[in-house]
Every structure is written in structure tokens, then in C-alpha cells.
GROMACS .gro file of C-alpha atoms in nm:
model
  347
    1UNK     CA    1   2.711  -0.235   0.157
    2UNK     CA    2   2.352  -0.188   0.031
    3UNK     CA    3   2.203  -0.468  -0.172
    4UNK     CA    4   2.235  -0.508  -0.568
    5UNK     CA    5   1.923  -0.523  -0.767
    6UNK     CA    6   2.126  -0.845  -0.915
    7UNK     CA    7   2.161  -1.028  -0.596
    8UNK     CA    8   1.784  -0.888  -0.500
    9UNK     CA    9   1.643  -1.098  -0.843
   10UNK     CA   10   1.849  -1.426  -0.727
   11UNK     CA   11   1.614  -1.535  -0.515
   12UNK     CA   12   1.294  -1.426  -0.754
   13UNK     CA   13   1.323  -1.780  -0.894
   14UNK     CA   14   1.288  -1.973  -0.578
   15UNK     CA   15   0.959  -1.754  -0.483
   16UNK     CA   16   0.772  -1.828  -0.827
   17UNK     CA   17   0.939  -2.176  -0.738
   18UNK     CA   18   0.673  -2.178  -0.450
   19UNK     CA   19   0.394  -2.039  -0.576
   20UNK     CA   20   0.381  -2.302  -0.872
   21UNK     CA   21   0.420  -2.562  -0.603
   22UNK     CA   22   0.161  -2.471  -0.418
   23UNK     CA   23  -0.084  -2.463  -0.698
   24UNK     CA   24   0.010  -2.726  -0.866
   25UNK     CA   25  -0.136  -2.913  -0.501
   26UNK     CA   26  -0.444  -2.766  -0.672
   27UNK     CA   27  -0.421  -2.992  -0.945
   28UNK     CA   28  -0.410  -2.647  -1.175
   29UNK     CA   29  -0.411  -2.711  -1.548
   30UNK     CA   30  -0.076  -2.650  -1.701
   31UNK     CA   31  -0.220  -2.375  -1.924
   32UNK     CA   32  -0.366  -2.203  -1.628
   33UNK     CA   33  -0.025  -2.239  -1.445
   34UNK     CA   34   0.159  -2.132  -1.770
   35UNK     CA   35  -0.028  -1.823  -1.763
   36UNK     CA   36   0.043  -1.726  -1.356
   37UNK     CA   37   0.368  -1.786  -1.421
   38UNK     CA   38   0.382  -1.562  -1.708
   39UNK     CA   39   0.182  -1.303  -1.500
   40UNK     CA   40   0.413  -1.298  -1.218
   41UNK     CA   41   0.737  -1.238  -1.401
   42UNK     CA   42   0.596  -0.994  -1.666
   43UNK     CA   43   0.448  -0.768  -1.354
   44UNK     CA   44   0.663  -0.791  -1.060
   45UNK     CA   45   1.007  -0.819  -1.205
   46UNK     CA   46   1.168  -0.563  -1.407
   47UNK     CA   47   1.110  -0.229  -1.187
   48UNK     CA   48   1.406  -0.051  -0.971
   49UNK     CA   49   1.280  -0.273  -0.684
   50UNK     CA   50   1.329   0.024  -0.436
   51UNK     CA   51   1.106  -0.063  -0.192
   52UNK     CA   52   1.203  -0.441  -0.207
   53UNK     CA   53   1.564  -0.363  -0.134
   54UNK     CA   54   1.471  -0.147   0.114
   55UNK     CA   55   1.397  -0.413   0.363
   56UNK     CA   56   1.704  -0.630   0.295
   57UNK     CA   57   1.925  -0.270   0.339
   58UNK     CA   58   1.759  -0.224   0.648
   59UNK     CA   59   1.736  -0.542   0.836
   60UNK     CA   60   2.099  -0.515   0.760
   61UNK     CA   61   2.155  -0.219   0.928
   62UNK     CA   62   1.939  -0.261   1.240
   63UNK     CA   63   2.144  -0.569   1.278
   64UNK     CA   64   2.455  -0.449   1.234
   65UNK     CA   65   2.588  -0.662   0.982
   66UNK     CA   66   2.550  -0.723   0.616
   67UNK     CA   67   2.297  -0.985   0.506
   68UNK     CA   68   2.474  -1.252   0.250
   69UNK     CA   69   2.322  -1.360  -0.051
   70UNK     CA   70   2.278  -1.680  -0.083
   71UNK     CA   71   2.190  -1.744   0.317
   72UNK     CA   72   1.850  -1.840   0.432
   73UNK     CA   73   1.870  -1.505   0.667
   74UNK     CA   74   1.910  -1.297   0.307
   75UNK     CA   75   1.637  -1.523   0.152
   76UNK     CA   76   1.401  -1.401   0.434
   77UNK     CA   77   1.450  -1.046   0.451
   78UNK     CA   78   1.431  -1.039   0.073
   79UNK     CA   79   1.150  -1.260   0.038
   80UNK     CA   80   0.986  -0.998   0.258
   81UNK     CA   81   1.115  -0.712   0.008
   82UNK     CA   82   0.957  -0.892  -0.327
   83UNK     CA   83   0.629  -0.929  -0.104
   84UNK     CA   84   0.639  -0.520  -0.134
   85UNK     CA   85   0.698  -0.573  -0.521
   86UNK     CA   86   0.398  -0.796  -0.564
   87UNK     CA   87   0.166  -0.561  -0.355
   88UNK     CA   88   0.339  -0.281  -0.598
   89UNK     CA   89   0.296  -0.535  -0.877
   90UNK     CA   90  -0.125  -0.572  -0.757
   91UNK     CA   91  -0.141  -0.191  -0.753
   92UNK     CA   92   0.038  -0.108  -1.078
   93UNK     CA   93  -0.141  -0.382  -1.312
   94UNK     CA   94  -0.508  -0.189  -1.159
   95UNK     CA   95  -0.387   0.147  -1.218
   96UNK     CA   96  -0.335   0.100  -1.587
   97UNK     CA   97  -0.631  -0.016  -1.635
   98UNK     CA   98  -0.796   0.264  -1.502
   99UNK     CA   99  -0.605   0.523  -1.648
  100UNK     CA  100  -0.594   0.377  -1.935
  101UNK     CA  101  -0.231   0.400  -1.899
  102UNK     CA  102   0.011   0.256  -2.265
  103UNK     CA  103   0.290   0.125  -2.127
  104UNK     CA  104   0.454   0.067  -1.820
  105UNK     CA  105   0.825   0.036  -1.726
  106UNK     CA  106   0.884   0.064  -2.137
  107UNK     CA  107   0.679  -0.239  -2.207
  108UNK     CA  108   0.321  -0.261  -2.280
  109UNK     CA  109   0.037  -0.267  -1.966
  110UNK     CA  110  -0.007  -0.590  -1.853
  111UNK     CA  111  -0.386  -0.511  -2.029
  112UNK     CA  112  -0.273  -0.476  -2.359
  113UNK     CA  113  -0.089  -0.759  -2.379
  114UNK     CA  114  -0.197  -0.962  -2.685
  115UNK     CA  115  -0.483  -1.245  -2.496
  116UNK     CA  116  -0.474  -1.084  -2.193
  117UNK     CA  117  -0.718  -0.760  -2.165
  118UNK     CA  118  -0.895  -0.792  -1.886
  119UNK     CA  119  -0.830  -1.128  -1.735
  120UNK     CA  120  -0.541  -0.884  -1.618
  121UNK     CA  121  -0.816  -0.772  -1.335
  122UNK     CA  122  -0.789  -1.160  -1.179
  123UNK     CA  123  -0.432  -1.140  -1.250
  124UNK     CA  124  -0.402  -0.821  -1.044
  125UNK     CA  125  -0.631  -1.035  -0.758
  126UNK     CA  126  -0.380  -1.334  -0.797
  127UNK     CA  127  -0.051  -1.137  -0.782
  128UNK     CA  128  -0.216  -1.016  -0.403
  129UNK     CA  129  -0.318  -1.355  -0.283
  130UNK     CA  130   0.040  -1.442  -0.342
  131UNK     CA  131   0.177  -1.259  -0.031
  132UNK     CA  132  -0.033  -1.426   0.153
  133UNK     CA  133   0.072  -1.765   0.055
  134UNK     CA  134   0.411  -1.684   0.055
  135UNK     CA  135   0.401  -1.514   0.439
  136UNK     CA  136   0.224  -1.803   0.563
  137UNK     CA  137   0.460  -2.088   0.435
  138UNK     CA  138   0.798  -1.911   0.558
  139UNK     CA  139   0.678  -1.698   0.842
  140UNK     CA  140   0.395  -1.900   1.018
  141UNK     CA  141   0.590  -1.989   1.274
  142UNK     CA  142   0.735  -1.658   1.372
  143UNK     CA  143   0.519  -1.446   1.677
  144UNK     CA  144   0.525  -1.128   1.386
  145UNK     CA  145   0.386  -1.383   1.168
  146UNK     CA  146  -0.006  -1.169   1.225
  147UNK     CA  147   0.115  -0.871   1.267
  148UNK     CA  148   0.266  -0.899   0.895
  149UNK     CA  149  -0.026  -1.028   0.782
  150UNK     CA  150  -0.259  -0.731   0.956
  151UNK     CA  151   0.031  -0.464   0.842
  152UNK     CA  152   0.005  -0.572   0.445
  153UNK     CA  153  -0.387  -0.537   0.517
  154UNK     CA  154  -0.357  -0.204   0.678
  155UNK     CA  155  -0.128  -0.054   0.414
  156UNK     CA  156  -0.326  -0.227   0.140
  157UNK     CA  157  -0.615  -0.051   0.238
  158UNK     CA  158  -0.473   0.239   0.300
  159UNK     CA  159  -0.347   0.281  -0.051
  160UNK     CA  160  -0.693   0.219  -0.194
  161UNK     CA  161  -0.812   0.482   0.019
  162UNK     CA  162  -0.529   0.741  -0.119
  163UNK     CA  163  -0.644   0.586  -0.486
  164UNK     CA  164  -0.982   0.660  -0.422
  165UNK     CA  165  -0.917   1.043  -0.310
  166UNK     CA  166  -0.709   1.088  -0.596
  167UNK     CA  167  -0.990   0.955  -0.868
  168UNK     CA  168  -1.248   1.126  -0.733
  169UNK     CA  169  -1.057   1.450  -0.658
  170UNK     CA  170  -0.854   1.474  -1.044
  171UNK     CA  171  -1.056   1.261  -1.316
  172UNK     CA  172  -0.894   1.312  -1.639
  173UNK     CA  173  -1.200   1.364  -1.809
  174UNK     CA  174  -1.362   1.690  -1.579
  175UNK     CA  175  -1.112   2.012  -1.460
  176UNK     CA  176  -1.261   2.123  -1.167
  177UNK     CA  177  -0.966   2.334  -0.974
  178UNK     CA  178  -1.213   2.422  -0.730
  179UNK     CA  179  -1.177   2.013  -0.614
  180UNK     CA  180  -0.810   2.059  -0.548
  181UNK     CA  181  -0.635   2.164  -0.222
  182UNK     CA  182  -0.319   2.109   0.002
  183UNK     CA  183  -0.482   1.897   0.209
  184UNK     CA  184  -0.599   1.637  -0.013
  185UNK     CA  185  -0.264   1.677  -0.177
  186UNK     CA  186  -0.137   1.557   0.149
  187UNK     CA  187  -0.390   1.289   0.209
  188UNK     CA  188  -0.340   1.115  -0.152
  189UNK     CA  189   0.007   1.125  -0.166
  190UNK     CA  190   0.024   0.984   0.214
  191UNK     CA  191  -0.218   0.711   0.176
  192UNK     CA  192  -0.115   0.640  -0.213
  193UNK     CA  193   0.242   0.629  -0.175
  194UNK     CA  194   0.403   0.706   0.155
  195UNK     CA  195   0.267   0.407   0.363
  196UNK     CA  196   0.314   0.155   0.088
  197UNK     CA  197   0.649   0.288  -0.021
  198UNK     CA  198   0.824   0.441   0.259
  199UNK     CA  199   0.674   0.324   0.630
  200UNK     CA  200   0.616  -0.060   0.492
  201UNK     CA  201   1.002  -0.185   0.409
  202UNK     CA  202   1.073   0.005   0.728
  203UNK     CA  203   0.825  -0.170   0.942
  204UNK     CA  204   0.856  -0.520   0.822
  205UNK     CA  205   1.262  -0.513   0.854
  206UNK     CA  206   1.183  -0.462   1.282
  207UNK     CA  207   0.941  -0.692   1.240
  208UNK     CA  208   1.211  -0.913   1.089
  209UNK     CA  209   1.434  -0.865   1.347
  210UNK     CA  210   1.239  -0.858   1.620
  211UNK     CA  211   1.165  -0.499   1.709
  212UNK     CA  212   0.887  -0.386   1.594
  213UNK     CA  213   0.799  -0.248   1.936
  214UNK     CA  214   0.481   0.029   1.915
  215UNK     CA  215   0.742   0.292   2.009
  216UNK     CA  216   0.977   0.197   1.736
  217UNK     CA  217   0.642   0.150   1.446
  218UNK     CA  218   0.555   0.500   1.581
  219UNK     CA  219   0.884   0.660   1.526
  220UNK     CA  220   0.902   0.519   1.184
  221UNK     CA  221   0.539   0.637   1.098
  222UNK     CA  222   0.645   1.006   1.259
  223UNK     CA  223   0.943   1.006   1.019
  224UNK     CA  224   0.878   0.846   0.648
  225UNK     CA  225   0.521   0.986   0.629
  226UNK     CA  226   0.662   1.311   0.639
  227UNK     CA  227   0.909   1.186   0.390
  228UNK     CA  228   0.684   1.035   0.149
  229UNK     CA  229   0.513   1.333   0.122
  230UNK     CA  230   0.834   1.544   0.038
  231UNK     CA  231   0.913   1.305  -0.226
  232UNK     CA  232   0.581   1.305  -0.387
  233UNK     CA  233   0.621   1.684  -0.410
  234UNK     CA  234   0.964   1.645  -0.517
  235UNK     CA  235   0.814   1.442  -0.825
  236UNK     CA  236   0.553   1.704  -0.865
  237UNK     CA  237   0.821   1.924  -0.919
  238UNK     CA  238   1.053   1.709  -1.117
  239UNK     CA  239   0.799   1.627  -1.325
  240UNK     CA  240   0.753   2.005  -1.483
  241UNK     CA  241   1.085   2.154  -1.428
  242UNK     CA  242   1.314   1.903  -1.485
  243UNK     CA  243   1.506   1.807  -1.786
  244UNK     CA  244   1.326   1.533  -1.965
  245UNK     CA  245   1.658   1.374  -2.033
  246UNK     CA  246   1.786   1.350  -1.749
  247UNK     CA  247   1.456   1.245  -1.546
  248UNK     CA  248   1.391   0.945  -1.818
  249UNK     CA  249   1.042   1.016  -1.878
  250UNK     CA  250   0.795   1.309  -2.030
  251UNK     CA  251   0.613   1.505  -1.734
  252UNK     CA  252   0.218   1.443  -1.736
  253UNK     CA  253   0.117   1.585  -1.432
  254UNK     CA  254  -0.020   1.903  -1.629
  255UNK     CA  255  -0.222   1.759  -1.909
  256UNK     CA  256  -0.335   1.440  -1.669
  257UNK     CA  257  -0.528   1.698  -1.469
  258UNK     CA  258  -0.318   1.579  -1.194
  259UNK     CA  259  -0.390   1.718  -0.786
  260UNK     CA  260   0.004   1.807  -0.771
  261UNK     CA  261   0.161   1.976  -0.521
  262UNK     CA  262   0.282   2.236  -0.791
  263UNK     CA  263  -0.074   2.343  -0.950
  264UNK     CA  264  -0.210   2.370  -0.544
  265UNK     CA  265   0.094   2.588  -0.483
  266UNK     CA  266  -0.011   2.765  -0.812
  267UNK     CA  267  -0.383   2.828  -0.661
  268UNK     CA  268  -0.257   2.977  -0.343
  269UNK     CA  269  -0.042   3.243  -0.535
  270UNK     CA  270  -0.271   3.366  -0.848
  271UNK     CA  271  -0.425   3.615  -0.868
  272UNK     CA  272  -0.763   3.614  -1.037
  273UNK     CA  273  -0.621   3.682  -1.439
  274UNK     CA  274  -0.345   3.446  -1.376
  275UNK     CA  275  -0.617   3.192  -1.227
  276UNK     CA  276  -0.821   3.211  -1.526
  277UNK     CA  277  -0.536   3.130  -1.738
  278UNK     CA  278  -0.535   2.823  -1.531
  279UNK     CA  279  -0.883   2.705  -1.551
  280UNK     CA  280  -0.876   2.753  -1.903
  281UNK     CA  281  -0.554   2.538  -1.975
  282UNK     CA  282  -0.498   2.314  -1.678
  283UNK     CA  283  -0.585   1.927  -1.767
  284UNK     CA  284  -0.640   1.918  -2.101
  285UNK     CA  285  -0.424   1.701  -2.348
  286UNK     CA  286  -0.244   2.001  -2.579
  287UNK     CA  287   0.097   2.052  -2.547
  288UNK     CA  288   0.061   2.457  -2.653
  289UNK     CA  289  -0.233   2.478  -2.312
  290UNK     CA  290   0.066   2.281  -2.122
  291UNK     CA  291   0.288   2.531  -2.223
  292UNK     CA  292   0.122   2.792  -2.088
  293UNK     CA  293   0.094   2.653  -1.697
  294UNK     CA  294   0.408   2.621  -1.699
  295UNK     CA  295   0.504   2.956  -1.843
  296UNK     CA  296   0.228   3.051  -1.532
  297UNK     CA  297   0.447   2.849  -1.253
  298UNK     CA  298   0.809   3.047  -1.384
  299UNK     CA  299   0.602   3.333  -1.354
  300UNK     CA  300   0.477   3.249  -1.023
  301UNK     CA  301   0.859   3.130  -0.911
  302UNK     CA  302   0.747   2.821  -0.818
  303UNK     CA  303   1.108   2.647  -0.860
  304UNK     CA  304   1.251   2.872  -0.670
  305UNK     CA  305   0.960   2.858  -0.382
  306UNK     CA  306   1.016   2.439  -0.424
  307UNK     CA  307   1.369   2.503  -0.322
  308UNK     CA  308   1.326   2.709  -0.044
  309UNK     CA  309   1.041   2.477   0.095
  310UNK     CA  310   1.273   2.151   0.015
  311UNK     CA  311   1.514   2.294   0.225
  312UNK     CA  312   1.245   2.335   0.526
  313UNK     CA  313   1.109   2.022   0.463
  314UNK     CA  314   1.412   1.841   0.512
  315UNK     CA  315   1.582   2.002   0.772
  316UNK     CA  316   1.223   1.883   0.984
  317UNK     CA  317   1.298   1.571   0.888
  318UNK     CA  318   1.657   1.606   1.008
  319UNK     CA  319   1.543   1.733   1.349
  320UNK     CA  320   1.335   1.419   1.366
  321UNK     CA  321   1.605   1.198   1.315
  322UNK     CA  322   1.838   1.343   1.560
  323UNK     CA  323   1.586   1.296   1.821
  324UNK     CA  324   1.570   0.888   1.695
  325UNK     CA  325   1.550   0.675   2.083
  326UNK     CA  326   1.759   0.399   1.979
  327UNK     CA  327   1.731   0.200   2.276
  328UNK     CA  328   1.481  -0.038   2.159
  329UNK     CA  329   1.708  -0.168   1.861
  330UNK     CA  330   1.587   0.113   1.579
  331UNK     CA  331   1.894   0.363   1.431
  332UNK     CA  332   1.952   0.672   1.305
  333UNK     CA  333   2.089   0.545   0.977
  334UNK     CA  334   1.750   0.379   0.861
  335UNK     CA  335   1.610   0.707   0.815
  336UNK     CA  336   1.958   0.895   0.740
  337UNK     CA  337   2.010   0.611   0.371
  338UNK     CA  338   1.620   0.666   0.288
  339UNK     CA  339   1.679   1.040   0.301
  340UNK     CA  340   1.985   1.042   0.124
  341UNK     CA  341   1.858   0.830  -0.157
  342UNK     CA  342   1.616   1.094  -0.235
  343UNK     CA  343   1.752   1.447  -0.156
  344UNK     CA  344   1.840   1.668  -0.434
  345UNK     CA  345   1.769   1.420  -0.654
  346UNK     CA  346   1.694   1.473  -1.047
  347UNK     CA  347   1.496   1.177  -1.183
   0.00000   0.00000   0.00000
């Protein structure tokens, strides 16, 4: 049975347990502490936890057995898991502040907090340092102890990298279609999201277990990139043709001037009229210019093109999995629950 999100908090407690420990070695002022404290719970708890999960449900099934709550072995794997959240937690409280983002999971940016403004940036710095305090004092001893450390590096970076592409290639405040294309589609949304989100849980669960071997870490890359990169363009989509509703949130992509895969899609079909109507409406914040992309993309059939290239995508991805070498201690199933969790899905 896959984790709960309830059982996944439990050990949240014990984790913020450590960090105040360790600083209060520092002899750090109880206001200071007060205010970490604060930090850490307001940022890194209350999301779906997705990617956190993911390494508990996964160490599970590369070992064949269920991990209890409660056990130091579930502690681990999860501890692990909120290590994801915090690096999430690091990117997210950043992010608002550049975009100048309002709220974020229904409460107020981190930012725009009353007191805080931008002490959030340390914050953000603080929430990062924590997964390295918290990998050294339960994983020191363990020979993937540096290779964790060097993979939360690696993938850190990367995402920065896949940031950077993605401010410099769709600033709110300058349209400049001419900037967009597949490929950097491809590059933000793989270096923003799929190695963070997808290819990390993955990755530290055989490191957990003890087989991260460079055949298995290459399978997994060969698999969930592609994967990451279908969902982001599964979001692009859900994001203007899906029922508000039912996804939970208002689509932004459109007015954010945002380098989706929908709007490159659009640029490969138009021709020049239908192009023009683009440039003139594309990234601007008016609901009645928003309304007329999208009247461009039913025009264009994008939805229906989406579900004929879903349909592509995924059977790839199937192919790939079928060909999974599981001698070395990876399965099938890792790759079968991550693609099942996000197929045909509507928010």
C-alpha cells in the first residue's frame, strides 16, 4: 500500500525536532529560533508532498515489502522524502519572490507575510542548508552518504539552470514569441521540474537501498526525464483546456507570457494572420486578449493534437519500461505507479 500524506507528516515533528537541536548548540537566540521554526513549518508542510512520498513508495517497492510507520527504516526513507520537500520548500519561497507571485498553496507567499518581506531570501538559504544538516546526522555513516550529498547538488543546480532559461526566455514584462521554441520548452521543463521532481525520489530510494548502481541511475534518468517532460506538457495543457473546477486553480500560462508547450505548438501551426493574432494578445494581463489565444488554439485543434501526442508519448514511455533490466535490484513497477499517477489525469 502506498504511503498516506498522514503517516508522511508523523515524522515532520521529529525532523524540526533536529534542526532546533542542532542550533540551539549554536547558542541561537530564542527569537531567532522562534522564527526558523516558524519558517520551516509555514514553507515545507502543507503541499501534496508528492515527491516526498515518492521515495518512501518506492524504497518500498524495490524492497519488496511495505515500510511501517513508526520504524526507524520508515523514518529514513521518509526523512529522505521531506529532504525533497525542503529543496521544493527553498525553490518555491524564491520563486514568489520573483514573480511576484500572491499566494501560494491558498495562503499568502512566505514574502508577504506580515514582518517577514524579504528576510524570506535568508529563509529560502536556511530551509537549503537544512538538508544538509539533516543528511549528515542520519546518513554519515552510510557509503551513499556523498553521493546524496553530490546528487541534491547536481539536481539543485540543475533546477537553477532550468529557472534561469525560463526567466530569461518568458519575462512577464516583454512578449517576444520570437524567444520561444520546442527546444527550450524541453530544456526548462527538464531542468526546472523533471530532475527535481521525477528522477530525484527515484534515485535516492536505490540509493537507500543500496542500488544505486550507474546502470540502474541511468535507466531511471532514460525513463522519468522523458516523463517529466510529458507531465509538464500535460499541465500546459490542463492549464487552458481544462475545467477550472475540476483542476482547482485558474490557468495563467496565457497572460504570464508563459514558454508552454501549447503556445510553441501554436507557433509551429499558424499561419501568418493567425500569428499576428498571437503577438498581439499573447502575455498580456486581459482576460478578453486571453480569450482570444485560446479561441486561436480550438481553432488550431490543439486538444485534440495534445491527445494524439499524449498517446505517443506514453506508449514510448511504455516501451521503455518493458525493456526495465531488473537484475541489479530496480523494477518495473517504480516507473509503472509514477506513470499511473499521472496519465489521463485532470488537475
Amino acid at each position: 500500500m502506498p504511503t498516506t500524506l498522514k503517516e508522511f507528516e508523523s515524522v515532520w515533528p521529529r525532523i524540526v525536532a533536529d534542526l532546533e537541536e542542532h542550533c540551539k548548540q549554536y547558542k541561537l537566540p530564542q527569537q531567532s529560533l522562534d522564527w526558523f521554526v516558524n519558517s520551516l513549518n509555514y514553507n515545507t508542510v502543507g503541499g501534496k508532498c508528492n515527491r516526498g512520498m515518492s521515495v518512501v513508495d518506492t524504497a518500498s517497492i524495490l524492497l519488496n515489502r511495505t515500510l511501517e510507520p513508526g520504524t526507524e527504516e520508515y523514518f529514513k526513507a521518509a526523512l529522505l522524502g521531506w529532504m525533497i520537500e525542503l529543496l521544493q520548500a527553498f525553490f518555491l519561497v524564491s520563486d514568489d519572490i520573483m514573480d511576484s507571485s500572491k499566494t501560494r498553496r491558498g495562503q499568502p507567499c512566505w514574502y508577504l507575510v506580515p514582518k517577514v518581506g524579504m528576510i524570506a531570501i535568508n529563509d529560502a538559504f536556511m530551509l537549503e542548508s537544512s538538508i544538509y544538516l539533516l543528511l549528515k546526522k542520519h546518513f554519515r555513516q552510510e557509503k551513499s552518504y556523498i553521493d546524496m550529498v553530490e546528487l541534491f547538488h547536481e539536481v539543485t543546480l540543475q533546477t537553477e539552470l532550468g529557472q534561469l532559461c525560463d526567466l530569461l526566455t518568458a519575462p512577464e514584462d516583454h512578449v517576444d514569441l520570437d524567444n520561444f521554441s520546442l527546444d527550450k520548452f524541453s530544456f526548462i521543463v527538464i531542468f526546472k521540474t523533471a530532475y527535481y521532481s521525477f528522477y530525484l525520489p527515484v534515485a535516492l530510494a536505490l540509493h537507500y537501498i543500496g542500488a544505486a548502481t550507474p546502470k540502474n541511475l541511468q535507466t531511471c534518468l532514460d525513463i522519468l526525464i522523458p516523463m517529466g517532460e510529458y507531465f509538464q506538457a500535460q499541465d500546459d495543457y490542463l492549464d487552458a483546456f481544462a475545467d477550472p473546477k475540476v483542476l482547482g486553480k485558474i490557468g495563467t500560462d496565457i497572460q504570464d507570457n508563459k514558454c508552454s508547450w501549447l503556445v510553441n505548438q501554436a507557433l509551429r501551426k499558424v499561419t501568418p494572420e493567425q500569428r499576428k493574432i498571437l503577438e498581439e494578445n499573447y502575455g498580456q494581463k486581459d482576460s478578453e486578449k486571453e480569450a482570444k489565444v485560446k479561441a486561436l488554439y480550438h481553432e488550431l485543434k490543439l486538444s485534440e493534437f495534445y491527445e494524439q501526442w499524449e498517446e505517443e508519448r506514453v506508449a514510448d514511455i511504455r516501451a521503455k519500461i518493458d525493456k526495465v533490466d531488473e537484475s541489479e535490484g530496480l523494477k518495473k513497477e517504480v516507473f509503472e505507479a509514477f506513470l499511473k499517477k499521472i496519465y489521463k489525469r485532470s488537475k
